[in-house]
């Protein structure tokens, strides 16, 4: 019985360790997602500005 409890305790410790590792990875991935979303927004804004400038220039070209 004591050996079974030791084995169970060991498995529980492994599960807790994996859980902590996964929580840390999840936090890192969320931070990375926020960073990438911000970068994507900045690039989209820049692309929109460039598109507007191009459209403005194209309207100034004589036919």
PDB file of C-alpha atoms in Angstrom:
ATOM      1  CA  UNK A   1       0.000   0.000   0.000  1.00  0.00           C
ATOM      2  CA  UNK A   2       2.849   2.367   0.840  1.00  0.00           C
ATOM      3  CA  UNK A   3       4.476   1.689  -2.531  1.00  0.00           C
ATOM      4  CA  UNK A   4       1.215   2.489  -4.319  1.00  0.00           C
ATOM      5  CA  UNK A   5       0.921   5.787  -2.479  1.00  0.00           C
ATOM      6  CA  UNK A   6       4.524   6.627  -3.371  1.00  0.00           C
ATOM      7  CA  UNK A   7       3.842   5.846  -7.029  1.00  0.00           C
ATOM      8  CA  UNK A   8       0.687   7.964  -6.959  1.00  0.00           C
ATOM      9  CA  UNK A   9       2.558  10.818  -5.314  1.00  0.00           C
ATOM     10  CA  UNK A  10       5.257  10.601  -7.964  1.00  0.00           C
ATOM     11  CA  UNK A  11       2.694  10.678 -10.781  1.00  0.00           C
ATOM     12  CA  UNK A  12       0.920  13.610  -9.187  1.00  0.00           C
ATOM     13  CA  UNK A  13       4.216  15.481  -8.922  1.00  0.00           C
ATOM     14  CA  UNK A  14       4.860  14.834 -12.636  1.00  0.00           C
ATOM     15  CA  UNK A  15       1.399  16.065 -13.544  1.00  0.00           C
ATOM     16  CA  UNK A  16       1.874  19.233 -11.509  1.00  0.00           C
ATOM     17  CA  UNK A  17       5.264  19.844 -13.077  1.00  0.00           C
ATOM     18  CA  UNK A  18       3.819  19.449 -16.584  1.00  0.00           C
ATOM     19  CA  UNK A  19       0.929  21.704 -15.668  1.00  0.00           C
ATOM     20  CA  UNK A  20       3.302  24.446 -14.513  1.00  0.00           C
ATOM     21  CA  UNK A  21       5.359  24.061 -17.680  1.00  0.00           C
ATOM     22  CA  UNK A  22       2.277  24.301 -19.854  1.00  0.00           C
ATOM     23  CA  UNK A  23       1.034  27.367 -17.968  1.00  0.00           C
ATOM     24  CA  UNK A  24       4.367  29.068 -18.561  1.00  0.00           C
ATOM     25  CA  UNK A  25       4.300  28.148 -22.231  1.00  0.00           C
ATOM     26  CA  UNK A  26       0.710  29.374 -22.504  1.00  0.00           C
ATOM     27  CA  UNK A  27       1.682  32.737 -21.019  1.00  0.00           C
ATOM     28  CA  UNK A  28       4.619  33.035 -23.430  1.00  0.00           C
ATOM     29  CA  UNK A  29       2.391  32.135 -26.380  1.00  0.00           C
ATOM     30  CA  UNK A  30      -0.230  34.690 -25.348  1.00  0.00           C
ATOM     31  CA  UNK A  31       2.432  37.383 -25.130  1.00  0.00           C
ATOM     32  CA  UNK A  32       3.780  36.363 -28.518  1.00  0.00           C
ATOM     33  CA  UNK A  33       0.256  36.486 -29.967  1.00  0.00           C
ATOM     34  CA  UNK A  34      -0.292  40.018 -28.649  1.00  0.00           C
ATOM     35  CA  UNK A  35       3.034  41.126 -30.114  1.00  0.00           C
ATOM     36  CA  UNK A  36       2.240  39.577 -33.494  1.00  0.00           C
ATOM     37  CA  UNK A  37      -1.258  41.057 -33.519  1.00  0.00           C
ATOM     38  CA  UNK A  38       0.199  44.509 -32.829  1.00  0.00           C
ATOM     39  CA  UNK A  39       2.763  44.073 -35.589  1.00  0.00           C
ATOM     40  CA  UNK A  40       0.043  42.904 -37.962  1.00  0.00           C
ATOM     41  CA  UNK A  41      -2.091  45.942 -37.122  1.00  0.00           C
ATOM     42  CA  UNK A  42       0.839  48.296 -37.731  1.00  0.00           C
ATOM     43  CA  UNK A  43       1.583  46.666 -41.084  1.00  0.00           C
ATOM     44  CA  UNK A  44      -2.073  46.801 -42.090  1.00  0.00           C
ATOM     45  CA  UNK A  45      -2.198  50.482 -41.207  1.00  0.00           C
ATOM     46  CA  UNK A  46       0.935  51.172 -43.231  1.00  0.00           C
ATOM     47  CA  UNK A  47      -0.452  49.231 -46.182  1.00  0.00           C
ATOM     48  CA  UNK A  48      -3.698  51.178 -46.012  1.00  0.00           C
ATOM     49  CA  UNK A  49      -1.790  54.467 -45.973  1.00  0.00           C
ATOM     50  CA  UNK A  50       0.300  53.389 -48.947  1.00  0.00           C
ATOM     51  CA  UNK A  51      -2.829  52.309 -50.826  1.00  0.00           C
ATOM     52  CA  UNK A  52      -4.446  55.687 -50.177  1.00  0.00           C
ATOM     53  CA  UNK A  53      -1.355  57.513 -51.407  1.00  0.00           C
ATOM     54  CA  UNK A  54      -1.208  55.387 -54.547  1.00  0.00           C
ATOM     55  CA  UNK A  55      -4.886  55.992 -55.282  1.00  0.00           C
ATOM     56  CA  UNK A  56      -4.361  59.713 -54.775  1.00  0.00           C
ATOM     57  CA  UNK A  57      -1.379  59.719 -57.153  1.00  0.00           C
ATOM     58  CA  UNK A  58      -3.266  57.693 -59.749  1.00  0.00           C
ATOM     59  CA  UNK A  59      -6.080  60.232 -59.815  1.00  0.00           C
ATOM     60  CA  UNK A  60      -3.551  62.956 -60.623  1.00  0.00           C
ATOM     61  CA  UNK A  61      -2.217  61.158 -63.708  1.00  0.00           C
ATOM     62  CA  UNK A  62      -3.743  62.622 -66.856  1.00  0.00           C
ATOM     63  CA  UNK A  63      -5.613  60.216 -69.144  1.00  0.00           C
TER      64      UNK A  63
END
